[in-house]
mmCIF file of C-alpha atoms in Angstrom:
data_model
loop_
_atom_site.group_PDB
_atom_site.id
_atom_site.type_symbol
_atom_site.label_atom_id
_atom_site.label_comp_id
_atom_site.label_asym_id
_atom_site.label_seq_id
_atom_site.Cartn_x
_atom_site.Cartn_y
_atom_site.Cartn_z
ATOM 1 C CA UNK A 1 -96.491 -41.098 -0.362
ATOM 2 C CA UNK A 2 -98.930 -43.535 0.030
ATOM 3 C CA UNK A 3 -102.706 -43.298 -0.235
ATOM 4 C CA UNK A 4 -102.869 -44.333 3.896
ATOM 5 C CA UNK A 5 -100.389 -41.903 4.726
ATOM 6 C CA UNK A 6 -101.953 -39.212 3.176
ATOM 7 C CA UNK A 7 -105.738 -39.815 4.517
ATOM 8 C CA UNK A 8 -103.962 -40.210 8.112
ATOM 9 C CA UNK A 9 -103.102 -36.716 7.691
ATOM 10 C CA UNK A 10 -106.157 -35.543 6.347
ATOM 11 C CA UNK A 11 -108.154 -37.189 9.151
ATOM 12 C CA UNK A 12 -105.673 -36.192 11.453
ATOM 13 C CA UNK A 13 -105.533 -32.056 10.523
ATOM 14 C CA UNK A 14 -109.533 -31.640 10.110
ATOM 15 C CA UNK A 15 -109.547 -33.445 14.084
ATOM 16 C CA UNK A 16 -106.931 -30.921 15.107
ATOM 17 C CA UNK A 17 -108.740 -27.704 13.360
ATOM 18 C CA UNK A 18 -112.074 -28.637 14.970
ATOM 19 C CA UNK A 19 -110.261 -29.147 18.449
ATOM 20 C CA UNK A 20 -109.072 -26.040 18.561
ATOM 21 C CA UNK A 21 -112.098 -23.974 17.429
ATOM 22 C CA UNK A 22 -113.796 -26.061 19.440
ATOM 23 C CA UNK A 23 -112.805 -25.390 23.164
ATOM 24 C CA UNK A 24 -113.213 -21.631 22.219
ATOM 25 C CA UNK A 25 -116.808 -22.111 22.790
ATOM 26 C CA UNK A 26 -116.521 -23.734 26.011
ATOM 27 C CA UNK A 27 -117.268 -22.112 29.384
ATOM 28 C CA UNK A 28 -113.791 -20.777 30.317
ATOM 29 C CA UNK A 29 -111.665 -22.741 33.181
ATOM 30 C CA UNK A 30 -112.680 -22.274 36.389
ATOM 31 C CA UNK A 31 -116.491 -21.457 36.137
ATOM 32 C CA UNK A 32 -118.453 -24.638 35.697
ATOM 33 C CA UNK A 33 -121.963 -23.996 33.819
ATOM 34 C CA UNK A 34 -125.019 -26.127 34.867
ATOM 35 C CA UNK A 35 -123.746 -26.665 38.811
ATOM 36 C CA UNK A 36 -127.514 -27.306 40.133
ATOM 37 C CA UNK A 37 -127.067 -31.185 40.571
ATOM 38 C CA UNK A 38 -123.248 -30.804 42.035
ATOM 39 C CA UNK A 39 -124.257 -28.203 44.258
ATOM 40 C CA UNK A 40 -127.749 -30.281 45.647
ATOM 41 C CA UNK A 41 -124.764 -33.103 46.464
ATOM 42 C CA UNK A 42 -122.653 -30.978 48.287
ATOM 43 C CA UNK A 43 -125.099 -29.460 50.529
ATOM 44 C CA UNK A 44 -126.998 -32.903 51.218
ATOM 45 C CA UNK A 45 -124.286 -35.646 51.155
ATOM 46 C CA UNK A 46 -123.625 -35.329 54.908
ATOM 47 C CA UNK A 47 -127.953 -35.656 55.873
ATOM 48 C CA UNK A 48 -128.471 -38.087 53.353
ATOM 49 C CA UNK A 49 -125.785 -40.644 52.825
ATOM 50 C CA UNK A 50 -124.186 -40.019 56.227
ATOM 51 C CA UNK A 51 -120.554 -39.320 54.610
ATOM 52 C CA UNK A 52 -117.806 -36.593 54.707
ATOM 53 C CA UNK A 53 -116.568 -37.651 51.202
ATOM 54 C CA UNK A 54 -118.734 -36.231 48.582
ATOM 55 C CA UNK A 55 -116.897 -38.296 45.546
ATOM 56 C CA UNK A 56 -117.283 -41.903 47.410
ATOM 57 C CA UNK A 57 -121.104 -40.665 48.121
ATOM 58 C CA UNK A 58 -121.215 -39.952 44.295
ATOM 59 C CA UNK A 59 -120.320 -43.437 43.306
ATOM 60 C CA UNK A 60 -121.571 -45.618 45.758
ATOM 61 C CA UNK A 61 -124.199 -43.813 46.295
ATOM 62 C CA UNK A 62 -125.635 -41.441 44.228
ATOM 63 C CA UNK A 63 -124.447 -43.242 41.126
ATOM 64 C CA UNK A 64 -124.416 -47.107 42.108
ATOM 65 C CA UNK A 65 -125.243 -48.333 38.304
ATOM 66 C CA UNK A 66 -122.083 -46.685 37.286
ATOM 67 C CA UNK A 67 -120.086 -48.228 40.020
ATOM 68 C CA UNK A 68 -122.179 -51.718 39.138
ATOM 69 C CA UNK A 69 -120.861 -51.421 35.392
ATOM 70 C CA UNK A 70 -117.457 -50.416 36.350
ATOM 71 C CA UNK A 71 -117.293 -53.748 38.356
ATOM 72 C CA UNK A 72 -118.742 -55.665 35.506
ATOM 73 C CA UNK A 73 -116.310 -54.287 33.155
ATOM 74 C CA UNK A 74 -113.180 -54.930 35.626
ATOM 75 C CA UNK A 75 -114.684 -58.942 35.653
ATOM 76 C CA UNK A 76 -114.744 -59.192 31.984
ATOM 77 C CA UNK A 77 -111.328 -57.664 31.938
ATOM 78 C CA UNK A 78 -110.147 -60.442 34.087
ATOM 79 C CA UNK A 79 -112.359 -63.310 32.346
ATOM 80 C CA UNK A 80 -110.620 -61.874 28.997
ATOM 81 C CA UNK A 81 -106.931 -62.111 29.897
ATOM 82 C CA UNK A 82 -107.556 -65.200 32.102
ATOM 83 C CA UNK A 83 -109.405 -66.747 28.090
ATOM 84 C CA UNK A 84 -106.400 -65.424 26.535
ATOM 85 C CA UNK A 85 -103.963 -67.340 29.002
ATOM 86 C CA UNK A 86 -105.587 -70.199 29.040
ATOM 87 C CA UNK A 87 -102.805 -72.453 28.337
ATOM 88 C CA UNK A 88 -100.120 -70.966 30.219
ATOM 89 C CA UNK A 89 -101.269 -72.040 33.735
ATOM 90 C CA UNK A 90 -100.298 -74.956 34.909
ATOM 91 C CA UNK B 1 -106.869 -16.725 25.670
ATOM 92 C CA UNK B 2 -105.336 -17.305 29.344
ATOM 93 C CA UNK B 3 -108.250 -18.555 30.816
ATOM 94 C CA UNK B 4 -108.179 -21.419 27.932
ATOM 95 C CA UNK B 5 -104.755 -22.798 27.978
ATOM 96 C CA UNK B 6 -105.720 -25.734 29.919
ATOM 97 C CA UNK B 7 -108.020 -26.748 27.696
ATOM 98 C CA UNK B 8 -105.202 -26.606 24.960
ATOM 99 C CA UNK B 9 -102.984 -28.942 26.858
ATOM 100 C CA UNK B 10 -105.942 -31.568 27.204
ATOM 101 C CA UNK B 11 -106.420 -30.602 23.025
ATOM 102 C CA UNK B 12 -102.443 -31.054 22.961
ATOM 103 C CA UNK B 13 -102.260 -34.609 24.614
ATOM 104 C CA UNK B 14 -105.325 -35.912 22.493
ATOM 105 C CA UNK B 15 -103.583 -35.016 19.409
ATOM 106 C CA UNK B 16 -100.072 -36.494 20.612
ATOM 107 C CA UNK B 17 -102.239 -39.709 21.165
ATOM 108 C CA UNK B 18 -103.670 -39.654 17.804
ATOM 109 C CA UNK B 19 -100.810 -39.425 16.231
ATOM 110 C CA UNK B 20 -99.294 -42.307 17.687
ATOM 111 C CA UNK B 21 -102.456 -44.725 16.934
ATOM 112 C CA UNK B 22 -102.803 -43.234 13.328
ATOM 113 C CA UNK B 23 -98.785 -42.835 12.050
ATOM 114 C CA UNK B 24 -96.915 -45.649 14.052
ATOM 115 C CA UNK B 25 -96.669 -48.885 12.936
ATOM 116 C CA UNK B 26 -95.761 -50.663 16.089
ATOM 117 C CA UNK B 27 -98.517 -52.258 18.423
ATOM 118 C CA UNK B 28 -96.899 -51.128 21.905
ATOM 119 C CA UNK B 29 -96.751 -47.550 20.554
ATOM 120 C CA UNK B 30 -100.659 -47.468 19.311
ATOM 121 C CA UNK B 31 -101.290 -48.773 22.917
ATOM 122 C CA UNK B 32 -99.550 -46.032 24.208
ATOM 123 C CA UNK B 33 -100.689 -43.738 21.912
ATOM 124 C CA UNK B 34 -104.757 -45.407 23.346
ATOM 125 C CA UNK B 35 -103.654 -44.374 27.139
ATOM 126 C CA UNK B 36 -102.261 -40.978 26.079
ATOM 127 C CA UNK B 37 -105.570 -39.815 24.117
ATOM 128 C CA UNK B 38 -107.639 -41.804 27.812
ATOM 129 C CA UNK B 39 -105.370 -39.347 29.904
ATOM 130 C CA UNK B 40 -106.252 -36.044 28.047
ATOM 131 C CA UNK B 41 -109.773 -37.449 28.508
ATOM 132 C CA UNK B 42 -109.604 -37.858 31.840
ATOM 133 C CA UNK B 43 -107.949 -34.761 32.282
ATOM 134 C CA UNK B 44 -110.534 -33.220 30.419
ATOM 135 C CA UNK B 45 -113.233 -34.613 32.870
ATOM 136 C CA UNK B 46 -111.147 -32.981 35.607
ATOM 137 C CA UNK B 47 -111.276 -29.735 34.477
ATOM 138 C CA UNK B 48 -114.697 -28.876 33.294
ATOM 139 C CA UNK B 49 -115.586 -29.784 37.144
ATOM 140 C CA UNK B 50 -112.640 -27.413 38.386
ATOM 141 C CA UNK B 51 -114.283 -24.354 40.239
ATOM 142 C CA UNK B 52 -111.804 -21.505 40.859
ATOM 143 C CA UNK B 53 -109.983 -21.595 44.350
ATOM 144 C CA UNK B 54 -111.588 -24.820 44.755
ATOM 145 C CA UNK B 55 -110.935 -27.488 47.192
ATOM 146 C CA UNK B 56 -112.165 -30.865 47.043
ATOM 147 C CA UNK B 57 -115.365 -32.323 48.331
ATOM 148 C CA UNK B 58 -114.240 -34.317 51.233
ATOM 149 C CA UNK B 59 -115.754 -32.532 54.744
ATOM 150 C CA UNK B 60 -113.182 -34.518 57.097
ATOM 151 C CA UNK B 61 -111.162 -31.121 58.651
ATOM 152 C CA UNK B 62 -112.279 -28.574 55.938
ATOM 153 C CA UNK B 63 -110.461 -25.512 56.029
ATOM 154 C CA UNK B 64 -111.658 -22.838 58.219
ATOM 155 C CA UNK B 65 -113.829 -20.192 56.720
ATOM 156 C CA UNK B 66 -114.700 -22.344 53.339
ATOM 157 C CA UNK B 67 -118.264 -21.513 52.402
ATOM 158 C CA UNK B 68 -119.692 -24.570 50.275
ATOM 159 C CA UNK B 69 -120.989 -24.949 47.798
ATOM 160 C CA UNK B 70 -119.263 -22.244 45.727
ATOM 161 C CA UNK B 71 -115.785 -22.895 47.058
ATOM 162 C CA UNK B 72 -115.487 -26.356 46.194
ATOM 163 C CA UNK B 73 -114.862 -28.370 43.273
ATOM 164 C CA UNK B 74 -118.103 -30.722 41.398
ATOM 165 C CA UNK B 75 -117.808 -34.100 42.585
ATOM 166 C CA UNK B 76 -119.781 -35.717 39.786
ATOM 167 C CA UNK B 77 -116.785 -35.506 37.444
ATOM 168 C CA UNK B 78 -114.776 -36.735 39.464
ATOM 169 C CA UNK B 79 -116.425 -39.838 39.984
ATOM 170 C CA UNK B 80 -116.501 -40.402 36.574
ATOM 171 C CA UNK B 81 -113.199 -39.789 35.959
ATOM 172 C CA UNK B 82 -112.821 -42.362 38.978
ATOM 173 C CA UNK B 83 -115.030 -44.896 36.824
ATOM 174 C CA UNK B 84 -113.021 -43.860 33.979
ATOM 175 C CA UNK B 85 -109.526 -45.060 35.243
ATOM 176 C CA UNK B 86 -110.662 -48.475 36.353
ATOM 177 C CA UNK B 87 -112.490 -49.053 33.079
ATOM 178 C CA UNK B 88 -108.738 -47.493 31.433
ATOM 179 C CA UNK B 89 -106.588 -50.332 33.150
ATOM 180 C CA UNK B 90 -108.914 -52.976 32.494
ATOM 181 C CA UNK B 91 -109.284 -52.230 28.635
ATOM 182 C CA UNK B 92 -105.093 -51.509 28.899
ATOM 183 C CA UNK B 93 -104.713 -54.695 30.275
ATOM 184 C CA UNK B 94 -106.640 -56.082 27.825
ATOM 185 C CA UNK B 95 -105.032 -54.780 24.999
ATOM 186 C CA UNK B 96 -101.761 -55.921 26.265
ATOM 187 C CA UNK B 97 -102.817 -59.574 26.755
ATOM 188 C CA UNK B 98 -103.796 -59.740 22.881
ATOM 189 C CA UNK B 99 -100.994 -58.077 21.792
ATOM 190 C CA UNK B 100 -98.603 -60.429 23.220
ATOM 191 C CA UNK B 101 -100.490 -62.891 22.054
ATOM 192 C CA UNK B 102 -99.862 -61.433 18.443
ATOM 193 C CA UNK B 103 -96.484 -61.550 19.232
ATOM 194 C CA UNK B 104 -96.146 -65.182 19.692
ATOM 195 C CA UNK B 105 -98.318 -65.878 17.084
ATOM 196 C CA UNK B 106 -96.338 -63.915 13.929
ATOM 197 C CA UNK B 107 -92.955 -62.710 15.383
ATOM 198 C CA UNK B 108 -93.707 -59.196 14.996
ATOM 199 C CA UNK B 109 -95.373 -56.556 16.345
ATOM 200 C CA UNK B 110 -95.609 -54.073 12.917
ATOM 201 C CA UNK B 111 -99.299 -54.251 12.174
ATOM 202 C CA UNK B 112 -98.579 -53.610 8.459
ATOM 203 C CA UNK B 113 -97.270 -57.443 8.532
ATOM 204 C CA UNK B 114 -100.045 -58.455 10.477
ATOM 205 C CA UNK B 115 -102.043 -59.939 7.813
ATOM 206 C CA UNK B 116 -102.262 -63.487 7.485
ATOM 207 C CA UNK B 117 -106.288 -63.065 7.691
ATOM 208 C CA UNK B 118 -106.250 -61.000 4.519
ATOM 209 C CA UNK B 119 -103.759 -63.116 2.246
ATOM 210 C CA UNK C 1 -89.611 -62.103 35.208
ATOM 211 C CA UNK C 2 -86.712 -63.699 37.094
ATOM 212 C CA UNK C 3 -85.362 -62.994 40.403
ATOM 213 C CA UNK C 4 -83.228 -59.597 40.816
ATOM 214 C CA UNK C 5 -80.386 -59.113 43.190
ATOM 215 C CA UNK C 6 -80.779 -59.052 46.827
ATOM 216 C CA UNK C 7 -80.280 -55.673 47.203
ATOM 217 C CA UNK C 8 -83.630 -55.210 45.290
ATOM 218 C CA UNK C 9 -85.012 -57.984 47.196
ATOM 219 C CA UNK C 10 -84.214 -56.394 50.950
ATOM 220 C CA UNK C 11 -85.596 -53.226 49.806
ATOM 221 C CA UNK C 12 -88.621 -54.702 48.550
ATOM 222 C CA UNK C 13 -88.765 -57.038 51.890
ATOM 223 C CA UNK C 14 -88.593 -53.149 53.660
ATOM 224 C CA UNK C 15 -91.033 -52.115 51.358
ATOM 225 C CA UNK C 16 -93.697 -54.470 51.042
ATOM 226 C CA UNK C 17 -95.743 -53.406 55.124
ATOM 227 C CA UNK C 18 -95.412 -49.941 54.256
ATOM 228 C CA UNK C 19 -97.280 -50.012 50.699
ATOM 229 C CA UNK C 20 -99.851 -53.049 52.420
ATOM 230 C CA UNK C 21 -100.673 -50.595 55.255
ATOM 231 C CA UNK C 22 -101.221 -47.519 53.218
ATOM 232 C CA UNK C 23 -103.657 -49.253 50.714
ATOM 233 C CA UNK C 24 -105.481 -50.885 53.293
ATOM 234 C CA UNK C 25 -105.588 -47.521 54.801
ATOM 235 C CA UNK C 26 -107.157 -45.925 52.157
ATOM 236 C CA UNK C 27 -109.579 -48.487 51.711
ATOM 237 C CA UNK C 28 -110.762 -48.570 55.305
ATOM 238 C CA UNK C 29 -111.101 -44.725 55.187
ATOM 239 C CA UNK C 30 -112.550 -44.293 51.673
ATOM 240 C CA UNK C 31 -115.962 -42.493 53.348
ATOM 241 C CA UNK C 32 -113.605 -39.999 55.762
ATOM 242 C CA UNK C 33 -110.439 -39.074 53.280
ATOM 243 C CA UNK C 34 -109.749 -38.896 49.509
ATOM 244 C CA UNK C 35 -109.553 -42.389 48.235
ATOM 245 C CA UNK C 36 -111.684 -45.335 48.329
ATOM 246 C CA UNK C 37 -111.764 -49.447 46.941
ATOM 247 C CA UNK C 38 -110.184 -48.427 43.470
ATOM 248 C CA UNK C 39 -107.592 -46.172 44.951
ATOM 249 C CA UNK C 40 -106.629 -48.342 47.980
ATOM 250 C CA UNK C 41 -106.731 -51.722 46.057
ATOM 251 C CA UNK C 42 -104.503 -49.865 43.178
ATOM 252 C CA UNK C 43 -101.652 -49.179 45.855
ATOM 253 C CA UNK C 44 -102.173 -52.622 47.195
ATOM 254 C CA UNK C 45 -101.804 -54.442 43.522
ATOM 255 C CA UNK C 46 -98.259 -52.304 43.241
ATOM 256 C CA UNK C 47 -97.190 -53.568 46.213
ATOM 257 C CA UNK C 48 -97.451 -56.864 45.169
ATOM 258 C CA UNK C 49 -96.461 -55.731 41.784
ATOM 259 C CA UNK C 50 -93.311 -54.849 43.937
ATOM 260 C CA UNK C 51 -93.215 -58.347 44.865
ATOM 261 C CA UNK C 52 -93.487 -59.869 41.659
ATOM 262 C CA UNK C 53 -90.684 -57.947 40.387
ATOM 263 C CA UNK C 54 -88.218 -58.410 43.160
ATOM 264 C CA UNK C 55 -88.466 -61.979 43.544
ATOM 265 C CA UNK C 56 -89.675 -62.901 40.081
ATOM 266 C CA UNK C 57 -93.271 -64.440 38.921
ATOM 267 C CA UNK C 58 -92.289 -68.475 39.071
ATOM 268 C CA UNK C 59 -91.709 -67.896 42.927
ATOM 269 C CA UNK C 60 -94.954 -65.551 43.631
ATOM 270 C CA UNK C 61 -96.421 -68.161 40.984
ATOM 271 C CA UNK C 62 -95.918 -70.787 43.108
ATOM 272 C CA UNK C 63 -96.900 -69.569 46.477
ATOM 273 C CA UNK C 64 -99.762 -67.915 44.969
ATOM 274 C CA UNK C 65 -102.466 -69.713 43.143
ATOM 275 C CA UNK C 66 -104.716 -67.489 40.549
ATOM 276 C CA UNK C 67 -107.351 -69.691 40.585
ATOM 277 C CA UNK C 68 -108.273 -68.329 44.564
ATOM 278 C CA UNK C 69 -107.375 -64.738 43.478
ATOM 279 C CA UNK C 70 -110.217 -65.458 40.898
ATOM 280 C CA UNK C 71 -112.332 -66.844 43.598
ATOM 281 C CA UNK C 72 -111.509 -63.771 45.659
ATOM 282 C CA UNK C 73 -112.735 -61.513 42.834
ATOM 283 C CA UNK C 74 -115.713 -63.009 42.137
ATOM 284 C CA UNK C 75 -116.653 -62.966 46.069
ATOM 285 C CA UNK C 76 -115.915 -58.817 45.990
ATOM 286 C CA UNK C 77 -118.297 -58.525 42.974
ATOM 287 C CA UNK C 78 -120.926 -60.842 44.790
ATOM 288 C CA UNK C 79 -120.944 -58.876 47.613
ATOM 289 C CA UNK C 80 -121.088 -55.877 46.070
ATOM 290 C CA UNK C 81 -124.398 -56.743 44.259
ATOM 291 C CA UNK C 82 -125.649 -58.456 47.934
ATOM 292 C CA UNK C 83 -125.133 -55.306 49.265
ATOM 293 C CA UNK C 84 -127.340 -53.562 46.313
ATOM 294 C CA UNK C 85 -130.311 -56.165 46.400
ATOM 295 C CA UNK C 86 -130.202 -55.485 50.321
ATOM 296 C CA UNK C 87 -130.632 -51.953 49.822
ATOM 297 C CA UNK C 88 -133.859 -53.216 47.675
ATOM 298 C CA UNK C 89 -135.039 -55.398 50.544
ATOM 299 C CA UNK C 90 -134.567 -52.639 53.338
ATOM 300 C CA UNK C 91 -135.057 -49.450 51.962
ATOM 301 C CA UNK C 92 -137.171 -50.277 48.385
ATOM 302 C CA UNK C 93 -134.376 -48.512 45.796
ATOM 303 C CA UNK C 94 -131.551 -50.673 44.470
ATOM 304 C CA UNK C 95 -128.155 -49.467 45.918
ATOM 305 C CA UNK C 96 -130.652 -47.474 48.792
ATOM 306 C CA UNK C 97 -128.148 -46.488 51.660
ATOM 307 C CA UNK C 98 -130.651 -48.816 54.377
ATOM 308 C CA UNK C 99 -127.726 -48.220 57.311
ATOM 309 C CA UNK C 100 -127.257 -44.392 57.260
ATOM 310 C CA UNK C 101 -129.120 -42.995 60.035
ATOM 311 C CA UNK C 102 -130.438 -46.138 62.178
ATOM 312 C CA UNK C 103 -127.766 -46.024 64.930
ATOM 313 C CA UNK C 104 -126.304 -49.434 63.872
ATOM 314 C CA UNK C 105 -123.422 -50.640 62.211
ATOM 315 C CA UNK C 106 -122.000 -47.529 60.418
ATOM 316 C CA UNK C 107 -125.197 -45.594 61.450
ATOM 317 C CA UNK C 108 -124.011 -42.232 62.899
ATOM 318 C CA UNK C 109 -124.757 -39.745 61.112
ATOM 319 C CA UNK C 110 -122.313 -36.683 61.316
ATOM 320 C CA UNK C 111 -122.844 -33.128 61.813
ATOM 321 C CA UNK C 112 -123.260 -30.615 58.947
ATOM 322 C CA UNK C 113 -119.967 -28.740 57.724
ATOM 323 C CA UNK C 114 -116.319 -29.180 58.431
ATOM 324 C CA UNK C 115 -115.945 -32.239 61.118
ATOM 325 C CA UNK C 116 -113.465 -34.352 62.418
ATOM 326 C CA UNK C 117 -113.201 -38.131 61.152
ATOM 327 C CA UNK C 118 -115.989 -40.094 62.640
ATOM 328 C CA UNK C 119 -115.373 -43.561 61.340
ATOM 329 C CA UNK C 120 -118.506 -44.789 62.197
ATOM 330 C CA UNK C 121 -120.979 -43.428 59.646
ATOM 331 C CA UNK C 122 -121.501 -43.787 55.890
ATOM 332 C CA UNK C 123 -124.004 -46.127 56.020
ATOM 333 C CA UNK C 124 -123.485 -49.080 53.592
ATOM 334 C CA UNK C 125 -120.517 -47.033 51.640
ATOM 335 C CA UNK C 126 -117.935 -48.561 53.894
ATOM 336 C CA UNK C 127 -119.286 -52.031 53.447
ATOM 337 C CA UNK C 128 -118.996 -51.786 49.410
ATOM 338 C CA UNK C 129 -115.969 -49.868 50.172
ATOM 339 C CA UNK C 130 -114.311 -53.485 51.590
ATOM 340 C CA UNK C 131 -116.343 -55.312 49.118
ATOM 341 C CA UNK C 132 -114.643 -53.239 45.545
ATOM 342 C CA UNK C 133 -111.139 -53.225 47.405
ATOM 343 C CA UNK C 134 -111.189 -57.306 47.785
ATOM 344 C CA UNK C 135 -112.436 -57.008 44.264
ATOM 345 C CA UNK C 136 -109.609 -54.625 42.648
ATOM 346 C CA UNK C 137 -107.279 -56.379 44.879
ATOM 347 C CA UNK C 138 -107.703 -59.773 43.123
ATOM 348 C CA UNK C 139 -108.202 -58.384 39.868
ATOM 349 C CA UNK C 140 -105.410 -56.555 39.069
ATOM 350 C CA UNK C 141 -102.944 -58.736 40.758
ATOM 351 C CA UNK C 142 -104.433 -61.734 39.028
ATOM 352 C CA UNK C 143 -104.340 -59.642 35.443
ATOM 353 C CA UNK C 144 -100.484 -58.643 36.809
ATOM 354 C CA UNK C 145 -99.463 -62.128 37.970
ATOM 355 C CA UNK C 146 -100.760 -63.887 34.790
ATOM 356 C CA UNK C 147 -99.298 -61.454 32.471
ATOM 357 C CA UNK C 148 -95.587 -61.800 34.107
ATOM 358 C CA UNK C 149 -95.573 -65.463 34.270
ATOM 359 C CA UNK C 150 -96.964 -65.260 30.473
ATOM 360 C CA UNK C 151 -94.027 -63.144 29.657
ATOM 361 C CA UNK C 152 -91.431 -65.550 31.707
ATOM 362 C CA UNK C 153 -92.009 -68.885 29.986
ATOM 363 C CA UNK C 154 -91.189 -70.185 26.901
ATOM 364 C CA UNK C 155 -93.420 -72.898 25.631
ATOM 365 C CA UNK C 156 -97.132 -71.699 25.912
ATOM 366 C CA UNK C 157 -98.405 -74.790 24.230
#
């Protein structure tokens, strides 16, 4: 066995022992813990952004820069592959 | 131990990813192995936002008798689980541009022959 | 890709409307039901992913020039960011919602708890709603149709 082999499964075990101890400490499924900011969106998204669709409020709204680096990322993705292709188009 | 098995699925699906970047030697599996580990991330997103008998945030013909907030899901993880899936194609797509350009570079896809750079 | 059979081709002829109108849908009605400019513009790119399979990426390649579908993307993204500084201009916060509540274009705003669809409120969501659709749109069926006429050809050169 090589040496890559065997610190792939060394890596690979110590990631899977700390996974599973590690959700053990989370809140359990079902019962969210800090719901403050959630819960100010839901009761204001209809008075303040005019909207019955409180995840489109969130990212237009709410959270534009997200939504701006999103669309900044989704550019670069196309700038990339069109670089990469360069030579194929005619 | 019930109320966690969700959470051992997303753990599940991350490791099946890992696996595939760290112990195959073929480029199209690692990618797939990269979009397996994104999906138990994404998955994981879903569910720390999951309230129980949820429904979703979205006010257009609500069902009778819900009282919101505490019968309906956080929207803040899902919109960045929504951010998270557009960023996931783009950085798939990507991936799969470079390595078919790999491909028609060395004639393989085994990134243990992948070397010229080193030799 | 080349061109499949014509059985694949008829059903993708039968298709093609359906998937069109349901991503356009969803874009349209991104502030009233689940979905949005990703979601709708995803269904629209598979549609035309449809396309590309059925009839094969030298023909789509042909009638289609990337170049404008680059154009189309960079518009989306420029009106996205219009929309932004606007909110700067009109309401002093980048990304401010200026429409939502002024009794214009989008302006209503609707009553608290469970309503029916009113499809004119939102404010400016709508608007960037159109703007990221055109944007995903050209994106991912630019990324598709490059990718399947890279695959397709021989010589790249």
């Amino acid at each position: 066995m090589e040496k890559r082999m065997i610190a792939g499964i060394l890596v690979f075990s110590l990631l899977a022992v700390f996974f599973f101890f590690g959700i053990f400490q989370l809140h359990p499924f079902g019962e969210p813990g800090q719901v403050q900011m959630d819960d100010y969106i839901i009761t204001h998204t209809q008075n303040e952004t005019g909207t019955n669709n409180g995840v489109t409020s969130v990212v237009f709204d709410y959270r534009g820069f997200d939504t701006l680096g999103e669309a900044t990322i989704l550019f670069s993705a196309v700038a990339g592959v069109l670089l990469i292709f360069r030579r194929v188009r005619h | 131990m019930i109320e966690y098995i969700p959470f051992i699925a997303v753990v599940a699906m991350i490791l099946i990813g890992l696996y595939a970047v760290v112990f195959r030697r073929n480029l199209i599996k690692i990618v797939i192995g990269i979009s397996i580990i994104e999906s138990g991330v994404n998955l994981f997103l879903i569910m720390l936002g999951y309230r129980e008998g949820g429904v979703a945030p979205i006010f257009t013909s609500l069902p009778p008798g819900t009282t919101y907030p505490p019968e309906m899901v956080l929207p803040v993880p899902q919109a960045l689980t929504l951010t998270s899936i557009v960023i996931g194609v783009a950085v798939l797509a990507l991936m799969l541009s470079l390595v078919m350009h790999i491909y028609r570079k060395y004639g393989t896809l085994d990134v243990r022959k992948i070397r010229r750079l080193k030799e | 890709m080349s061109e499949m059979t014509k059985i694949v081709k008829t059903t993708a002829n039968i298709l093609f409307p359906f998937t069109m109108i349901f991503g356009l849908y969803v874009i349209v009605h991104g502030h009233l039901t689940p979905g949005g400019g990703f979601q709708g513009g995803a269904i629209v790119v598979s549609g035309c992913a449809l396309l590309l399979v059925a009839y094969g990426s030298s023909w789509v390649f042909d009638h289609i020039k990337d170049k404008r579908l680059a154009t189309f993307e960079s518009l989306g993204a420029i009106g996205f960011i219009t929309i932004a500084f606007l909110g700067l201009v009109f309401s002093a916060v980048f990304f401010g919602n200026f429409l939502t509540g002024s009794g214009t274009l989008f302006g209503t705003t609707p009553a608290t708890g469970s309503t029916l669809s009113n499809f004119n409120t939102g404010g400016v969501l709508p608007l960037m709603n159109f703007a990221v659709g055109v944007k995903v749109i050209a994106g991912l069926f630019v990324i598709v149709l490059v990718m399947a006429h890279a695959s397709s050809i021989k010589e790249w050169g």
